[in-house]
Amino acid sequence: MNQQEGYADDIVKGFVIWSMVWGLVAVLVGVFISFQIAFPQLNFPPYLTYGRLRPIHTNAGIFGWGIGSFMAFFIYITQRLTRTSLWSPGLAKVQLWLFNVVIALAAVTLAMGMNRSKEYAELEWPVASLVVVLWVIFAVNIIMTIVKRREEQMYISLWYILATLVGVAVLYLVNNASIPVSLTKSYSAYAGANDANVQWWYGHNAVAMVLTTPPLAIFYYFLPKATGVPIYSHRMGVIAFWSLIFMYLWTGAHHLLWTPVPDWVQTLAMAFSVMLIAPSWAAVFNGYFSMNGQWHQMRENYLVKFLIFGITFYGMQTLQGPSQAVRTFSAFIHYTDWVPGHVHMGTLGWVSLVLFAAIYYTIPRIYHTEIYSVGLANVHFWLVLTGQLIFSITMWIAGVQQAAMLNATNPDGSLHYSFIETMVELYPYWHMRALGGVIYLAGLLVFLYNIYQTIAGAKTQAVAQRA
Amino acid sequence: MIEKKPIIFLLLATATILVGTIITMVLPFRWINDPKLAIASVKPYTPLQLEGRDIYIREGCNNCHTQTVRPLLSDTERYGEYSKSGEFVYDQPFLWGSRRNGPDLARIGGKYPDAWHVKHMKDPRSMVPRSNMPAYDFLNRPLDTSLSEKKMKALKFPYSPADIQALQGKTEMDAIIAYMQKVGNDIPWRKTGKAEVLGELKNPFQDNMSVLPEGQKLYAEHCAQCHGIELKGEVGPDLRDMDQPDSKVFATVYSGIAAGGMPAFGDTLGKERTWKVVTYLKSVHKH
């Protein structure tokens, strides 16, 4: 039927498959660097040290797995919500090629040490420029599809999609402003405390515009699709949308509490971070209330399990995040392992669980088949849930312990522990974290196998039908 | 309604995003650059220091090391004077970092002698047992200076042809150590922030053999990297047969010798544990 509608679904296939490839790379590198922290002998300079691999891990995760699948689902969702085929399938093909070229270039150049050092904006200016071209192509295609739509009303998912398109563009352009020295080297256009403030305005809003609004767009579309009942409140979605995109942009400096950035910027960031609980939890409640009378589907429908656990981790994340943004708690916890624990609840829990559900839903539909194994999907669910919980909980405990040790004083007021004395206590936690990562990786492999078998099954079916 | 008008919707969403952006990101450009916050003694990087900084960026050192000391007891006691906005005006990009897998480096300049850094880069665990830092022995290779002049020009830092000439024959190790020694050292915080030792300097553990095991343990953790586990000296001098009075040894360990590269241990050890180390040091003899 989709073919009759003329939806460009081959391109969705391409983005889903490549985002899974880069997702596997992100997790493999992540597991490897978690071992490097626990066993420094696993650093192989110059190319395979923690310092060079960590940006590859974050870039493959955020841009390869995250953005890659958002591109897939924005194209998938937009066509269906507008009842219109994609404005330019040809442009989307160019986009898929460029996407893979950019991510591969990113991995190679980062391993070679070509690095701007700004977190999640590490790519040197030629690669960053390609990212800009990629994003413009993508944004134009989606916006033009919406403009020529056949469904007048724009569903809430389209709102989040449009906000993502402009938000990412503004953030990326400003924070990547550089003074080039050569093709492989540039300096940030801003200096010192100023550069820091620009960077974390970008860094935290990458969380907003990449790790929040796109998965919300996907969640709002696929939860009703998976359950068969509509979303609880469109109006609550609308209020949450505007307050979310208004408040997020004020909060970047909560990454810079107690630094030389002006105090009033820090205070505003702290206040707005706490206020953000309201729109974040409006989305959580919207998800939960949509389940009224449908909670039995948590047992019967594996898609719902992924989505509802995903939105639950979003809820936990948006309570924990604001608490970390309060000066007193930040003083204690910032710079410790608590923070990677927090981040991975968001990425492995919230974003990835929602993406898994969306992939499980769409792949059988665009390949005109059934999922290969619901049993394996359940195994996948429990493995990634266990792996992620081990990771996050271990890191929270490690962070609290190290923070307490760093703050311990002797009766004469001197510090009780040297830095290294607090660090060596983290080894057992780092072993546990690596174990959590391995379990998550196992779950991911089960997922990839299940999708591979689904697609392979669809192809043999198609051949059989033709014969 | 706007849910039926995508272009107006896009413009409204952009405007919404720009409110917080302008107030918290654009406006601070004015305040952060306030001339009142400038510090005259803070100097731009030399060509060698800048090359070192670029190696620091290339190797991603900022993934494990922060460069900002917060005005909090546990930070200032451990690392030194808290960071000031004016200290970073030449930092493009800033390198404050976000996670301390290793210690903060904002006050690393002048803390250890060059020889300490060479040994530590080559084999971190020989200097800090159980450290998880990768070994950076490979930095002992010639420094690529082909872009050095362009870099200084791009950042508008002053330099002379002699500065560029002086890069000849330098290694990447020389460069990164030159950078390390500059970081956080442009303000005279060591002199102004130095701990005052008050009261009579009398060793409370004089002739108290029971503290020797703890003194030895503290020595192994904090001193042996430079003075050797048997006190024979390496980066620092031989410490056997010390004939200085206890009070003099205490002052050296507690407050350091800035000119000689001896770090101050008062902040990490405190008085009591410093006396235990002193007692141990005085107990070791060649024969």
Tab-separated table of C-alpha atoms in Angstrom, chain A residues 4-349:
chain	number	residue	atom	x	y	z
A	4	GLN	CA	0.852	2.964	-4.020
A	5	GLU	CA	0.986	6.080	-1.887
A	6	GLY	CA	4.362	6.739	-3.453
A	7	TYR	CA	6.180	7.163	-0.145
A	8	ALA	CA	9.964	7.211	-0.477
A	9	ASP	CA	10.574	4.279	1.849
A	10	ASP	CA	13.741	2.890	0.252
A	11	ILE	CA	15.568	5.893	1.637
A	12	VAL	CA	14.132	5.163	5.091
A	13	LYS	CA	15.559	1.640	4.784
A	14	GLY	CA	18.961	3.085	3.945
A	15	PHE	CA	19.027	5.442	6.930
A	16	VAL	CA	17.767	2.821	9.374
A	17	ILE	CA	20.377	0.276	8.296
A	18	TRP	CA	23.294	2.715	8.326
A	19	SER	CA	22.262	4.211	11.656
A	20	MET	CA	22.331	0.691	13.107
A	21	VAL	CA	25.834	0.177	11.694
A	22	TRP	CA	27.076	3.404	13.318
A	23	GLY	CA	25.201	2.541	16.505
A	24	LEU	CA	27.139	-0.708	16.675
A	25	VAL	CA	30.388	1.236	16.149
A	26	ALA	CA	29.443	3.664	18.942
A	27	VAL	CA	28.752	0.846	21.410
A	28	LEU	CA	31.835	-1.181	20.392
A	29	VAL	CA	34.083	1.846	20.871
A	30	GLY	CA	32.243	2.695	24.084
A	31	VAL	CA	32.844	-0.768	25.517
A	32	PHE	CA	36.484	-0.605	24.437
A	33	ILE	CA	37.142	2.762	26.090
A	34	SER	CA	35.382	1.603	29.255
A	35	PHE	CA	37.995	-1.172	29.377
A	36	GLN	CA	40.764	1.351	28.675
A	37	ILE	CA	39.793	3.333	31.763
A	38	ALA	CA	39.975	0.210	33.891
A	39	PHE	CA	43.039	-1.262	32.143
A	40	PRO	CA	45.331	1.507	30.843
A	41	GLN	CA	47.522	-1.057	29.036
A	42	LEU	CA	44.734	-1.221	26.431
A	43	ASN	CA	45.728	2.208	25.117
A	44	PHE	CA	47.636	1.838	21.851
A	45	PRO	CA	49.122	5.214	20.961
A	46	PRO	CA	48.953	7.209	18.856
A	47	TYR	CA	45.610	6.297	17.260
A	48	LEU	CA	43.880	4.124	19.826
A	49	THR	CA	44.151	6.069	23.071
A	50	TYR	CA	41.190	6.991	25.262
A	51	GLY	CA	41.702	10.664	24.429
A	52	ARG	CA	41.242	10.076	20.704
A	53	LEU	CA	38.606	7.339	20.906
A	54	ARG	CA	36.187	9.046	23.272
A	55	PRO	CA	35.141	11.663	20.680
A	56	ILE	CA	34.658	8.841	18.154
A	57	HIS	CA	32.362	7.123	20.663
A	58	THR	CA	30.282	10.260	21.270
A	59	ASN	CA	30.171	11.323	17.610
A	60	ALA	CA	29.237	7.844	16.361
A	61	GLY	CA	26.525	7.677	19.029
A	62	ILE	CA	25.025	11.151	18.660
A	63	PHE	CA	25.523	11.748	14.944
A	64	GLY	CA	25.733	8.229	13.502
A	65	TRP	CA	23.135	6.356	15.547
A	66	GLY	CA	21.044	9.306	16.794
A	67	ILE	CA	20.906	11.686	13.838
A	68	GLY	CA	20.995	8.776	11.352
A	69	SER	CA	17.831	7.225	12.726
A	70	PHE	CA	16.187	10.615	13.243
A	71	MET	CA	16.703	11.257	9.538
A	72	ALA	CA	15.081	7.897	8.792
A	73	PHE	CA	12.060	8.529	10.997
A	74	PHE	CA	11.622	12.195	10.139
A	75	ILE	CA	11.320	11.109	6.488
A	76	TYR	CA	9.029	8.203	7.410
A	77	ILE	CA	6.804	10.182	9.800
A	78	THR	CA	6.597	13.399	7.763
A	79	GLN	CA	5.325	11.597	4.657
A	80	ARG	CA	2.622	9.828	6.624
A	81	LEU	CA	1.513	12.785	8.724
A	82	THR	CA	1.266	14.994	5.641
A	83	ARG	CA	-0.101	12.187	3.432
A	84	THR	CA	2.418	13.388	0.884
A	85	SER	CA	5.408	11.718	-0.720
A	86	LEU	CA	8.831	13.141	0.022
A	87	TRP	CA	9.517	16.421	-1.823
A	88	SER	CA	12.712	15.116	-3.416
A	89	PRO	CA	13.717	11.436	-3.125
A	90	GLY	CA	16.788	12.230	-5.234
A	91	LEU	CA	18.003	14.797	-2.727
A	92	ALA	CA	17.396	12.288	0.060
A	93	LYS	CA	19.665	9.805	-1.736
A	94	VAL	CA	22.413	12.416	-1.878
A	95	GLN	CA	21.762	13.015	1.807
A	96	LEU	CA	22.237	9.337	2.668
A	97	TRP	CA	25.540	9.199	0.799
A	98	LEU	CA	26.768	12.409	2.346
A	99	PHE	CA	25.692	11.245	5.795
A	100	ASN	CA	27.830	8.124	5.582
A	101	VAL	CA	30.773	9.996	4.090
A	102	VAL	CA	30.625	12.543	6.915
A	103	ILE	CA	30.442	9.953	9.694
A	104	ALA	CA	33.265	7.883	8.180
A	105	LEU	CA	35.378	11.027	7.733
A	106	ALA	CA	34.616	11.993	11.313
A	107	ALA	CA	35.861	8.649	12.619
A	108	VAL	CA	39.063	8.749	10.562
A	109	THR	CA	39.948	12.393	11.236
A	110	LEU	CA	39.271	12.075	14.974
A	111	ALA	CA	41.499	8.992	15.197
A	112	MET	CA	44.201	11.025	13.438
A	113	GLY	CA	43.913	13.705	16.098
A	114	MET	CA	42.202	16.360	13.981
A	115	ASN	CA	40.060	17.726	16.728
A	116	ARG	CA	38.619	21.117	17.709
A	117	SER	CA	38.344	19.840	21.305
A	118	LYS	CA	34.842	21.258	21.853
A	119	GLU	CA	32.579	18.459	23.026
A	120	TYR	CA	30.202	17.153	20.351
A	121	ALA	CA	31.645	19.810	18.015
A	122	GLU	CA	35.054	18.196	17.616
A	123	LEU	CA	35.046	17.869	13.841
A	124	GLU	CA	37.518	20.085	11.988
A	125	TRP	CA	36.062	22.752	9.754
A	126	PRO	CA	36.004	20.894	6.382
A	127	VAL	CA	34.043	17.992	7.915
A	128	ALA	CA	31.868	20.380	9.928
A	129	SER	CA	31.086	22.268	6.696
A	130	LEU	CA	29.895	19.004	5.125
A	131	VAL	CA	27.638	18.526	8.154
A	132	VAL	CA	26.099	21.933	7.427
A	133	VAL	CA	25.474	20.993	3.769
A	134	LEU	CA	23.969	17.695	4.926
A	135	TRP	CA	21.636	19.437	7.350
A	136	VAL	CA	20.485	22.036	4.813
A	137	ILE	CA	19.634	19.302	2.282
A	138	PHE	CA	17.709	17.416	4.952
A	139	ALA	CA	15.874	20.465	6.324
A	140	VAL	CA	14.831	21.731	2.889
A	141	ASN	CA	13.446	18.327	1.926
A	142	ILE	CA	11.394	17.946	5.102
A	143	ILE	CA	10.146	21.547	5.149
A	144	MET	CA	9.132	21.411	1.469
A	145	THR	CA	7.289	18.144	2.080
A	146	ILE	CA	5.373	19.804	4.925
A	147	VAL	CA	4.659	22.881	2.810
A	148	LYS	CA	3.057	20.826	0.023
A	149	ARG	CA	1.201	18.566	2.467
A	150	ARG	CA	-2.290	17.171	1.856
A	151	GLU	CA	-3.216	17.007	5.543
A	152	GLU	CA	-3.841	20.554	6.683
A	153	GLN	CA	-3.344	20.091	10.444
A	154	MET	CA	0.213	19.449	11.616
A	155	TYR	CA	0.347	16.716	14.285
A	156	ILE	CA	2.558	17.413	17.321
A	157	SER	CA	5.410	15.253	15.939
A	158	LEU	CA	5.816	17.660	13.041
A	159	TRP	CA	6.227	20.507	15.522
A	160	TYR	CA	9.123	18.778	17.194
A	161	ILE	CA	10.594	17.955	13.785
A	162	LEU	CA	10.473	21.586	12.627
A	163	ALA	CA	11.973	22.842	15.893
A	164	THR	CA	14.795	20.311	15.533
A	165	LEU	CA	15.581	21.477	12.017
A	166	VAL	CA	16.059	25.147	12.965
A	167	GLY	CA	17.478	24.500	16.423
A	168	VAL	CA	20.322	22.268	15.263
A	169	ALA	CA	21.158	24.693	12.451
A	170	VAL	CA	21.501	27.708	14.781
A	171	LEU	CA	23.497	25.796	17.391
A	172	TYR	CA	25.873	24.135	14.972
A	173	LEU	CA	26.689	27.241	12.965
A	174	VAL	CA	27.450	29.421	15.980
A	175	ASN	CA	29.557	26.941	17.933
A	176	ASN	CA	31.562	25.812	14.909
A	177	ALA	CA	32.721	29.308	13.967
A	178	SER	CA	36.452	28.832	13.479
A	179	ILE	CA	39.642	30.515	12.371
A	180	PRO	CA	41.163	28.033	9.893
A	181	VAL	CA	44.943	27.582	9.842
A	182	SER	CA	45.057	24.699	7.363
A	183	LEU	CA	42.683	22.047	6.036
A	184	THR	CA	43.232	20.001	9.178
A	185	LYS	CA	43.618	22.675	11.841
A	186	SER	CA	41.514	25.567	13.090
A	187	TYR	CA	40.990	27.557	16.271
A	188	SER	CA	37.690	28.473	17.872
A	189	ALA	CA	36.528	31.965	16.956
A	190	TYR	CA	35.814	32.677	20.634
A	191	ALA	CA	38.186	32.788	23.587
A	192	GLY	CA	38.248	31.583	27.183
A	193	ALA	CA	35.173	32.035	29.347
A	194	ASN	CA	33.300	33.298	26.302
A	195	ASP	CA	34.146	30.183	24.327
A	196	ALA	CA	33.061	28.058	27.290
A	197	ASN	CA	29.692	29.784	27.467
A	198	VAL	CA	29.081	29.384	23.721
A	199	GLN	CA	30.191	25.741	23.854
A	200	TRP	CA	27.807	24.757	26.651
A	201	TRP	CA	24.937	26.730	25.180
A	202	TYR	CA	25.597	24.428	22.208
A	203	GLY	CA	26.421	21.319	24.239
A	204	HIS	CA	23.341	21.374	26.394
A	205	ASN	CA	21.051	22.276	23.543
A	206	ALA	CA	22.446	19.438	21.495
A	207	VAL	CA	20.791	17.475	24.300
A	208	ALA	CA	17.619	19.497	23.644
A	209	MET	CA	17.536	19.510	19.863
A	210	VAL	CA	19.144	16.112	19.181
A	211	LEU	CA	18.445	13.928	22.210
A	212	THR	CA	15.048	15.361	23.251
A	213	THR	CA	12.914	16.880	20.510
A	214	PRO	CA	13.564	14.183	17.833
A	215	PRO	CA	12.901	11.220	20.154
A	216	LEU	CA	9.787	13.066	21.403
A	217	ALA	CA	8.605	13.474	17.794
A	218	ILE	CA	9.165	9.757	17.318
A	219	PHE	CA	7.536	8.871	20.648
A	220	TYR	CA	4.428	10.949	19.942
A	221	TYR	CA	4.046	9.239	16.565
A	222	PHE	CA	4.829	5.631	17.437
A	223	LEU	CA	3.135	5.306	20.840
A	224	PRO	CA	-0.393	5.708	19.370
A	225	LYS	CA	0.651	3.530	16.403
A	226	ALA	CA	1.889	0.783	18.728
A	227	THR	CA	-1.036	0.896	21.188
A	228	GLY	CA	-3.787	1.672	18.713
A	229	VAL	CA	-5.199	4.435	20.928
A	230	PRO	CA	-4.616	8.184	20.480
A	231	ILE	CA	-2.301	10.317	22.559
A	232	TYR	CA	-3.931	11.484	25.816
A	233	SER	CA	-3.815	15.250	25.298
A	234	HIS	CA	-2.824	17.226	22.256
A	235	ARG	CA	-3.206	20.470	24.223
A	236	MET	CA	-0.764	19.313	26.905
A	237	GLY	CA	1.617	18.414	24.076
A	238	VAL	CA	1.280	21.928	22.664
A	239	ILE	CA	1.936	23.694	25.989
A	240	ALA	CA	4.849	21.386	26.706
A	241	PHE	CA	6.299	22.005	23.264
A	242	TRP	CA	6.464	25.797	23.495
A	243	SER	CA	7.681	25.880	27.073
A	244	LEU	CA	10.303	23.218	26.328
A	245	ILE	CA	11.860	24.973	23.355
A	246	PHE	CA	11.662	28.322	25.180
A	247	MET	CA	13.311	27.220	28.429
A	248	TYR	CA	15.986	24.855	27.168
A	249	LEU	CA	18.107	27.574	25.581
A	250	TRP	CA	18.689	29.287	28.959
A	251	THR	CA	20.226	26.320	30.690
A	252	GLY	CA	23.626	25.697	29.040
A	253	ALA	CA	25.649	27.358	31.790
A	254	HIS	CA	24.597	24.722	34.331
A	255	HIS	CA	27.597	22.864	32.863
A	256	LEU	CA	29.724	25.790	34.042
A	257	LEU	CA	28.614	26.269	37.652
A	258	TRP	CA	31.458	27.623	39.842
A	259	THR	CA	33.566	28.524	36.785
A	260	PRO	CA	34.600	32.082	35.784
A	261	VAL	CA	31.467	32.476	33.613
A	262	PRO	CA	29.363	35.368	35.094
A	263	ASP	CA	27.300	34.359	38.105
A	264	TRP	CA	24.018	35.689	36.730
A	265	VAL	CA	24.335	33.431	33.667
A	266	GLN	CA	24.883	30.473	35.995
A	267	THR	CA	21.922	31.442	38.181
A	268	LEU	CA	19.584	31.782	35.192
A	269	ALA	CA	20.762	28.392	33.935
A	270	MET	CA	20.080	26.865	37.329
A	271	ALA	CA	16.569	28.374	37.585
A	272	PHE	CA	15.530	27.415	34.065
A	273	SER	CA	16.887	23.899	34.495
A	274	VAL	CA	14.582	23.367	37.471
A	275	MET	CA	11.654	24.920	35.564
A	276	LEU	CA	12.258	22.487	32.702
A	277	ILE	CA	10.900	19.688	34.881
A	278	ALA	CA	7.374	20.900	34.013
A	279	PRO	CA	7.398	20.554	30.191
A	280	SER	CA	9.517	17.410	30.385
A	281	TRP	CA	7.067	15.740	32.702
A	282	ALA	CA	4.113	16.923	30.629
A	283	ALA	CA	5.452	14.615	27.900
A	284	VAL	CA	5.919	11.817	30.431
A	285	PHE	CA	2.350	12.212	31.716
A	286	ASN	CA	1.051	12.381	28.177
A	287	GLY	CA	2.691	9.024	27.582
A	288	TYR	CA	1.428	7.496	30.823
A	289	PHE	CA	-2.158	8.799	30.515
A	290	SER	CA	-2.308	7.514	26.944
A	291	MET	CA	-1.898	4.092	28.533
A	292	ASN	CA	-5.107	4.420	30.586
A	293	GLY	CA	-6.907	1.127	30.192
A	294	GLN	CA	-4.052	-0.118	28.021
A	295	TRP	CA	-1.484	-1.111	30.661
A	296	HIS	CA	-2.008	-4.778	29.811
A	297	GLN	CA	-0.170	-4.001	26.586
A	298	MET	CA	3.038	-3.720	28.625
A	299	ARG	CA	2.878	-7.501	28.900
A	300	GLU	CA	1.481	-8.268	25.475
A	301	ASN	CA	3.077	-5.743	23.158
A	302	TYR	CA	6.853	-5.562	23.116
A	303	LEU	CA	6.804	-2.205	21.287
A	304	VAL	CA	4.886	-0.605	24.157
A	305	LYS	CA	7.408	-1.973	26.632
A	306	PHE	CA	10.277	-0.241	24.807
A	307	LEU	CA	8.340	3.030	24.474
A	308	ILE	CA	7.035	3.233	28.035
A	309	PHE	CA	10.375	2.297	29.589
A	310	GLY	CA	11.927	4.876	27.261
A	311	ILE	CA	9.636	7.683	28.413
A	312	THR	CA	10.135	6.568	32.023
A	313	PHE	CA	13.896	6.992	31.676
A	314	TYR	CA	13.200	10.384	30.091
A	315	GLY	CA	11.255	11.260	33.223
A	316	MET	CA	14.048	10.096	35.533
A	317	GLN	CA	16.589	11.913	33.394
A	318	THR	CA	14.670	15.189	33.559
A	319	LEU	CA	14.460	14.981	37.354
A	320	GLN	CA	18.088	14.013	37.837
A	321	GLY	CA	19.349	16.628	35.359
A	322	PRO	CA	17.782	19.635	37.101
A	323	SER	CA	19.003	18.393	40.485
A	324	GLN	CA	22.559	18.308	39.121
A	325	ALA	CA	22.037	21.841	37.820
A	326	VAL	CA	21.610	23.189	41.374
A	327	ARG	CA	24.816	24.847	42.585
A	328	THR	CA	25.156	22.975	45.849
A	329	PHE	CA	24.672	19.545	44.323
A	330	SER	CA	26.842	20.430	41.324
A	331	ALA	CA	29.657	21.446	43.694
A	332	PHE	CA	29.608	17.905	45.052
A	333	ILE	CA	28.960	15.794	41.981
A	334	HIS	CA	30.350	17.658	38.968
A	335	TYR	CA	33.450	16.212	37.252
A	336	THR	CA	32.832	12.750	38.812
A	337	ASP	CA	31.510	9.515	37.292
A	338	TRP	CA	27.988	10.513	38.367
A	339	VAL	CA	27.703	12.509	35.144
A	340	PRO	CA	28.497	9.703	32.648
A	341	GLY	CA	25.982	7.636	34.652
A	342	HIS	CA	23.369	10.345	34.075
A	343	VAL	CA	24.187	10.773	30.379
A	344	HIS	CA	23.973	7.062	29.635
A	345	MET	CA	20.553	6.751	31.249
A	346	GLY	CA	19.420	9.312	28.670
A	347	THR	CA	21.208	7.862	25.657
A	348	LEU	CA	21.009	4.115	26.350
A	349	GLY	CA	17.698	4.286	28.200
